[in-house]
Amino acid sequence: MVDTYFNEEHRLFRESLSDFLQKEVVPHVDDWEKTGVIDRSIWNKFGEMGYFGLLYPEAYGGLDLDFFYTVILLEELQRVNSGGFAAAMWAHVYLAMTHLNAEGDERIKNEYLAPSIMGDKIGCLCITEPFGGSDVAGMRSSAVKMDDHYVLNGSKTFITNGFYSDYLVVSAKTQPELGNKGISIFLVDRDTPGVTATKLDKLGWRASDTAEIAFDNVKLPLENLMGEENKGFSYLMQHLDLERLVMGINAHARAEHALQYTMDYMKERTAFGKSLDTFQALRHTMVELTSEMEMCKSYNYIVANQLNQGIYSVKEATISKMMSTKMADKVIDGCLQMLGGYGYMEEYPLARMLRDSRLGRIGGGTSEILKEILAKIMIDKKSFAPVPQS
Ligand SMILES: Cc1cc2nc3c(=O)[nH]c(=O)nc-3n(C[C@H](O)[C@H](O)[C@H](O)COP(=O)(O)OP(=O)(O)OC[C@H]3O[C@@H](n4cnc5c(N)ncnc54)[C@H](O)[C@@H]3O)c2cc1C
């Protein structure tokens, strides 16, 4: 396909990023997958290279580049084949930091966004609660305003970077009687008294720390409120859009990586005296899987281009995540089949890819919830508008 989105500078960036990942990340990934701990030094190296600042303003150390640099970062991260490592990085940049940049005031940007861009501070975004993740408006965490501070109580779960991060962007009800119109978001320092975290064990994303977090009478200065009080739900929904496209891009990239690996494998592996890639049944399967991946990839680039132009794309980003994550699971499962028993072995990359991919249809809005949103848009003709920035 003709490459209409990437210019020479993008291509050079991809090359140098790929070299960096091969040198600094790939040799350590198996260790990080085993221990569930990513070396702190890699965060600083990412910061030094500017990778956390691609989308962010120069005033805070960012590079303020177009969205296709972000597409490249996400795609290359998937080629490392550790969904957990990739998630730790993109949750920091595209979940936590998005809020610092959009809703943080000057102090928050200087004290948290700038060090986040440098990799000196790591962030996480805490929305999901043990009582329910899909029903965001039903959250129970509360922040009660006193004279000169808020008191935060409640718990969050399944939080990416929830154990090792330095700060948390936390949603809580400031006026519970208003339902989703009574939610606000706060910046919480990890070492604030009353914040505790427990690391969770999980099927995939094993290099990333996923945690349950408890807030027990946590005293927050008033200035840690981000944006306006009670506007938190709109802020969360607005940025979930970016998260969804990020997860759509991740999905096409990991599927593409799986297909490339598998095609190479099929050239080398023989059965009945012929290489696997000569069997018609297998060739047709690979052609179908590749075509499905290409359809999603092209669609995701169209949505990325819309975001690049500042077009609010809730419908398209939701479609991107819903279709691409489904496609990725299908493609990776199909690729694993091509490897026979080796596909099931940890020594080969498909086993990890399969379990890492499965999170795609759950995190950042399950496929069922995405269909609910799309039904409202496509059938009920509901429109979603961005929140005006104050
Ligand atoms: C590894 C991992 C990392 C994560 N990282 C983060 C993070 O960084 N920050 C964060 O806030 N959250 C995070 N999450 C949480 C994730 O976003 C939630 O798990 C997800 O939104 C679903 O919520 P739930 O698990 O409570 O499922 P539930 O809401 O209990 O849903 C259970 C099932 O019911 C279905 N369902 C629910 N309501 C409806 C409905 N109305 N119609 C049809 N079906 C419905 C769901 O689709 C699902 O299949 C992470 C999760 C995982 C597993």
PDB file of C-alpha atoms in Angstrom, residues 252-373:
ATOM      1  CA  HIS A 252      -2.804  -3.950  14.500  1.00  0.00           C
ATOM      2  CA  ALA A 253       0.910  -3.680  15.327  1.00  0.00           C
ATOM      3  CA  ARG A 254       1.072  -6.867  17.387  1.00  0.00           C
ATOM      4  CA  ALA A 255      -0.948  -8.725  14.745  1.00  0.00           C
ATOM      5  CA  GLU A 256       1.423  -7.505  12.040  1.00  0.00           C
ATOM      6  CA  HIS A 257       4.405  -8.605  14.107  1.00  0.00           C
ATOM      7  CA  ALA A 258       2.845 -12.044  14.659  1.00  0.00           C
ATOM      8  CA  LEU A 259       2.172 -12.426  10.930  1.00  0.00           C
ATOM      9  CA  GLN A 260       5.712 -11.456   9.962  1.00  0.00           C
ATOM     10  CA  TYR A 261       7.226 -13.871  12.469  1.00  0.00           C
ATOM     11  CA  THR A 262       4.908 -16.678  11.380  1.00  0.00           C
ATOM     12  CA  MET A 263       5.541 -16.225   7.647  1.00  0.00           C
ATOM     13  CA  ASP A 264       9.289 -16.513   8.303  1.00  0.00           C
ATOM     14  CA  TYR A 265       8.720 -19.611  10.417  1.00  0.00           C
ATOM     15  CA  MET A 266       6.577 -21.203   7.715  1.00  0.00           C
ATOM     16  CA  LYS A 267       9.345 -20.776   5.158  1.00  0.00           C
ATOM     17  CA  GLU A 268      11.765 -22.737   7.330  1.00  0.00           C
ATOM     18  CA  ARG A 269       9.554 -25.436   8.812  1.00  0.00           C
ATOM     19  CA  THR A 270       8.860 -28.496   6.671  1.00  0.00           C
ATOM     20  CA  ALA A 271       6.141 -31.149   6.805  1.00  0.00           C
ATOM     21  CA  PHE A 272       5.718 -34.022   4.363  1.00  0.00           C
ATOM     22  CA  GLY A 273       8.913 -32.835   2.665  1.00  0.00           C
ATOM     23  CA  LYS A 274       7.613 -29.334   1.843  1.00  0.00           C
ATOM     24  CA  SER A 275       7.830 -26.002   3.623  1.00  0.00           C
ATOM     25  CA  LEU A 276       4.657 -25.005   5.457  1.00  0.00           C
ATOM     26  CA  ASP A 277       4.201 -21.928   3.306  1.00  0.00           C
ATOM     27  CA  THR A 278       3.547 -24.102   0.260  1.00  0.00           C
ATOM     28  CA  PHE A 279       0.392 -25.768   1.648  1.00  0.00           C
ATOM     29  CA  GLN A 280      -2.603 -24.127   0.013  1.00  0.00           C
ATOM     30  CA  ALA A 281      -4.844 -24.335   3.080  1.00  0.00           C
ATOM     31  CA  LEU A 282      -2.259 -22.554   5.200  1.00  0.00           C
ATOM     32  CA  ARG A 283      -1.480 -19.975   2.508  1.00  0.00           C
ATOM     33  CA  HIS A 284      -5.148 -19.052   2.246  1.00  0.00           C
ATOM     34  CA  THR A 285      -5.450 -18.701   6.007  1.00  0.00           C
ATOM     35  CA  MET A 286      -2.403 -16.443   6.126  1.00  0.00           C
ATOM     36  CA  VAL A 287      -3.762 -14.325   3.274  1.00  0.00           C
ATOM     37  CA  GLU A 288      -7.079 -13.874   5.066  1.00  0.00           C
ATOM     38  CA  LEU A 289      -5.446 -12.998   8.371  1.00  0.00           C
ATOM     39  CA  THR A 290      -3.073 -10.539   6.731  1.00  0.00           C
ATOM     40  CA  SER A 291      -5.933  -8.880   4.876  1.00  0.00           C
ATOM     41  CA  GLU A 292      -7.889  -8.414   8.108  1.00  0.00           C
ATOM     42  CA  MET A 293      -4.842  -6.880   9.755  1.00  0.00           C
ATOM     43  CA  GLU A 294      -4.299  -4.548   6.771  1.00  0.00           C
ATOM     44  CA  MET A 295      -7.929  -3.368   6.906  1.00  0.00           C
ATOM     45  CA  CYS A 296      -7.587  -2.436  10.570  1.00  0.00           C
ATOM     46  CA  LYS A 297      -4.192  -0.831  10.102  1.00  0.00           C
ATOM     47  CA  SER A 298      -5.441   1.369   7.261  1.00  0.00           C
ATOM     48  CA  TYR A 299      -8.517   2.348   9.258  1.00  0.00           C
ATOM     49  CA  ASN A 300      -6.391   3.159  12.308  1.00  0.00           C
ATOM     50  CA  TYR A 301      -4.173   5.422  10.212  1.00  0.00           C
ATOM     51  CA  ILE A 302      -7.259   7.289   8.999  1.00  0.00           C
ATOM     52  CA  VAL A 303      -8.360   7.814  12.612  1.00  0.00           C
ATOM     53  CA  ALA A 304      -4.818   8.815  13.605  1.00  0.00           C
ATOM     54  CA  ASN A 305      -4.877  11.373  10.815  1.00  0.00           C
ATOM     55  CA  GLN A 306      -8.157  12.771  12.160  1.00  0.00           C
ATOM     56  CA  LEU A 307      -6.672  13.101  15.643  1.00  0.00           C
ATOM     57  CA  ASN A 308      -3.635  14.708  14.112  1.00  0.00           C
ATOM     58  CA  GLN A 309      -5.906  17.365  12.662  1.00  0.00           C
ATOM     59  CA  GLY A 310      -7.582  17.918  16.019  1.00  0.00           C
ATOM     60  CA  ILE A 311     -10.843  16.260  14.929  1.00  0.00           C
ATOM     61  CA  TYR A 312     -12.742  14.734  17.850  1.00  0.00           C
ATOM     62  CA  SER A 313     -13.132  11.094  16.840  1.00  0.00           C
ATOM     63  CA  VAL A 314     -15.008   9.223  19.528  1.00  0.00           C
ATOM     64  CA  LYS A 315     -16.919   7.009  17.110  1.00  0.00           C
ATOM     65  CA  GLU A 316     -13.923   6.158  14.953  1.00  0.00           C
ATOM     66  CA  ALA A 317     -11.580   5.505  17.904  1.00  0.00           C
ATOM     67  CA  THR A 318     -14.178   3.223  19.465  1.00  0.00           C
ATOM     68  CA  ILE A 319     -14.534   1.277  16.207  1.00  0.00           C
ATOM     69  CA  SER A 320     -10.749   1.130  15.964  1.00  0.00           C
ATOM     70  CA  LYS A 321     -10.365  -0.544  19.356  1.00  0.00           C
ATOM     71  CA  MET A 322     -13.365  -2.839  18.999  1.00  0.00           C
ATOM     72  CA  MET A 323     -12.397  -4.199  15.575  1.00  0.00           C
ATOM     73  CA  SER A 324      -8.605  -4.188  15.898  1.00  0.00           C
ATOM     74  CA  THR A 325      -8.475  -6.029  19.229  1.00  0.00           C
ATOM     75  CA  LYS A 326     -10.854  -8.689  17.919  1.00  0.00           C
ATOM     76  CA  MET A 327      -8.757  -9.015  14.769  1.00  0.00           C
ATOM     77  CA  ALA A 328      -5.502  -9.244  16.763  1.00  0.00           C
ATOM     78  CA  ASP A 329      -6.783 -12.114  18.916  1.00  0.00           C
ATOM     79  CA  LYS A 330      -7.930 -13.959  15.798  1.00  0.00           C
ATOM     80  CA  VAL A 331      -4.676 -13.341  13.915  1.00  0.00           C
ATOM     81  CA  ILE A 332      -2.433 -14.308  16.820  1.00  0.00           C
ATOM     82  CA  ASP A 333      -4.455 -17.445  17.521  1.00  0.00           C
ATOM     83  CA  GLY A 334      -4.230 -18.328  13.813  1.00  0.00           C
ATOM     84  CA  CYS A 335      -0.476 -17.710  13.780  1.00  0.00           C
ATOM     85  CA  LEU A 336       0.053 -19.821  16.876  1.00  0.00           C
ATOM     86  CA  GLN A 337      -1.711 -22.672  15.066  1.00  0.00           C
ATOM     87  CA  MET A 338       0.828 -22.443  12.224  1.00  0.00           C
ATOM     88  CA  LEU A 339       3.609 -23.210  14.684  1.00  0.00           C
ATOM     89  CA  GLY A 340       1.938 -26.404  15.907  1.00  0.00           C
ATOM     90  CA  GLY A 341       3.319 -27.490  19.288  1.00  0.00           C
ATOM     91  CA  TYR A 342       6.028 -24.836  19.156  1.00  0.00           C
ATOM     92  CA  GLY A 343       3.339 -22.196  19.219  1.00  0.00           C
ATOM     93  CA  TYR A 344       2.428 -23.389  22.696  1.00  0.00           C
ATOM     94  CA  MET A 345       6.002 -23.215  24.003  1.00  0.00           C
ATOM     95  CA  GLU A 346       7.337 -20.267  25.994  1.00  0.00           C
ATOM     96  CA  GLU A 347      10.561 -20.432  23.994  1.00  0.00           C
ATOM     97  CA  TYR A 348       8.623 -19.179  20.962  1.00  0.00           C
ATOM     98  CA  PRO A 349       7.023 -15.725  20.860  1.00  0.00           C
ATOM     99  CA  LEU A 350       3.431 -16.643  20.039  1.00  0.00           C
ATOM    100  CA  ALA A 351       2.544 -17.953  23.519  1.00  0.00           C
ATOM    101  CA  ARG A 352       3.255 -14.590  25.158  1.00  0.00           C
ATOM    102  CA  MET A 353       1.602 -12.720  22.299  1.00  0.00           C
ATOM    103  CA  LEU A 354      -1.588 -14.738  22.714  1.00  0.00           C
ATOM    104  CA  ARG A 355      -1.972 -14.053  26.420  1.00  0.00           C
ATOM    105  CA  ASP A 356      -0.915 -10.404  26.119  1.00  0.00           C
ATOM    106  CA  SER A 357      -3.327  -9.792  23.280  1.00  0.00           C
ATOM    107  CA  ARG A 358      -6.340 -11.009  25.251  1.00  0.00           C
ATOM    108  CA  LEU A 359      -6.375  -7.877  27.401  1.00  0.00           C
ATOM    109  CA  GLY A 360      -7.250  -5.823  24.328  1.00  0.00           C
ATOM    110  CA  ARG A 361     -10.951  -6.710  24.486  1.00  0.00           C
ATOM    111  CA  ILE A 362     -11.135  -5.942  28.236  1.00  0.00           C
ATOM    112  CA  GLY A 363      -9.025  -2.914  29.228  1.00  0.00           C
ATOM    113  CA  GLY A 364      -9.969   0.671  28.383  1.00  0.00           C
ATOM    114  CA  GLY A 365     -13.624  -0.290  27.873  1.00  0.00           C
ATOM    115  CA  THR A 366     -14.667  -3.870  27.116  1.00  0.00           C
ATOM    116  CA  SER A 367     -15.882  -4.746  23.626  1.00  0.00           C
ATOM    117  CA  GLU A 368     -19.420  -4.990  25.017  1.00  0.00           C
ATOM    118  CA  ILE A 369     -19.243  -1.461  26.425  1.00  0.00           C
ATOM    119  CA  LEU A 370     -17.773  -0.161  23.158  1.00  0.00           C
ATOM    120  CA  LYS A 371     -20.751  -1.672  21.329  1.00  0.00           C
ATOM    121  CA  GLU A 372     -23.064   0.101  23.771  1.00  0.00           C
ATOM    122  CA  ILE A 373     -21.378   3.412  22.963  1.00  0.00           C
TER     123      ILE A 373
END
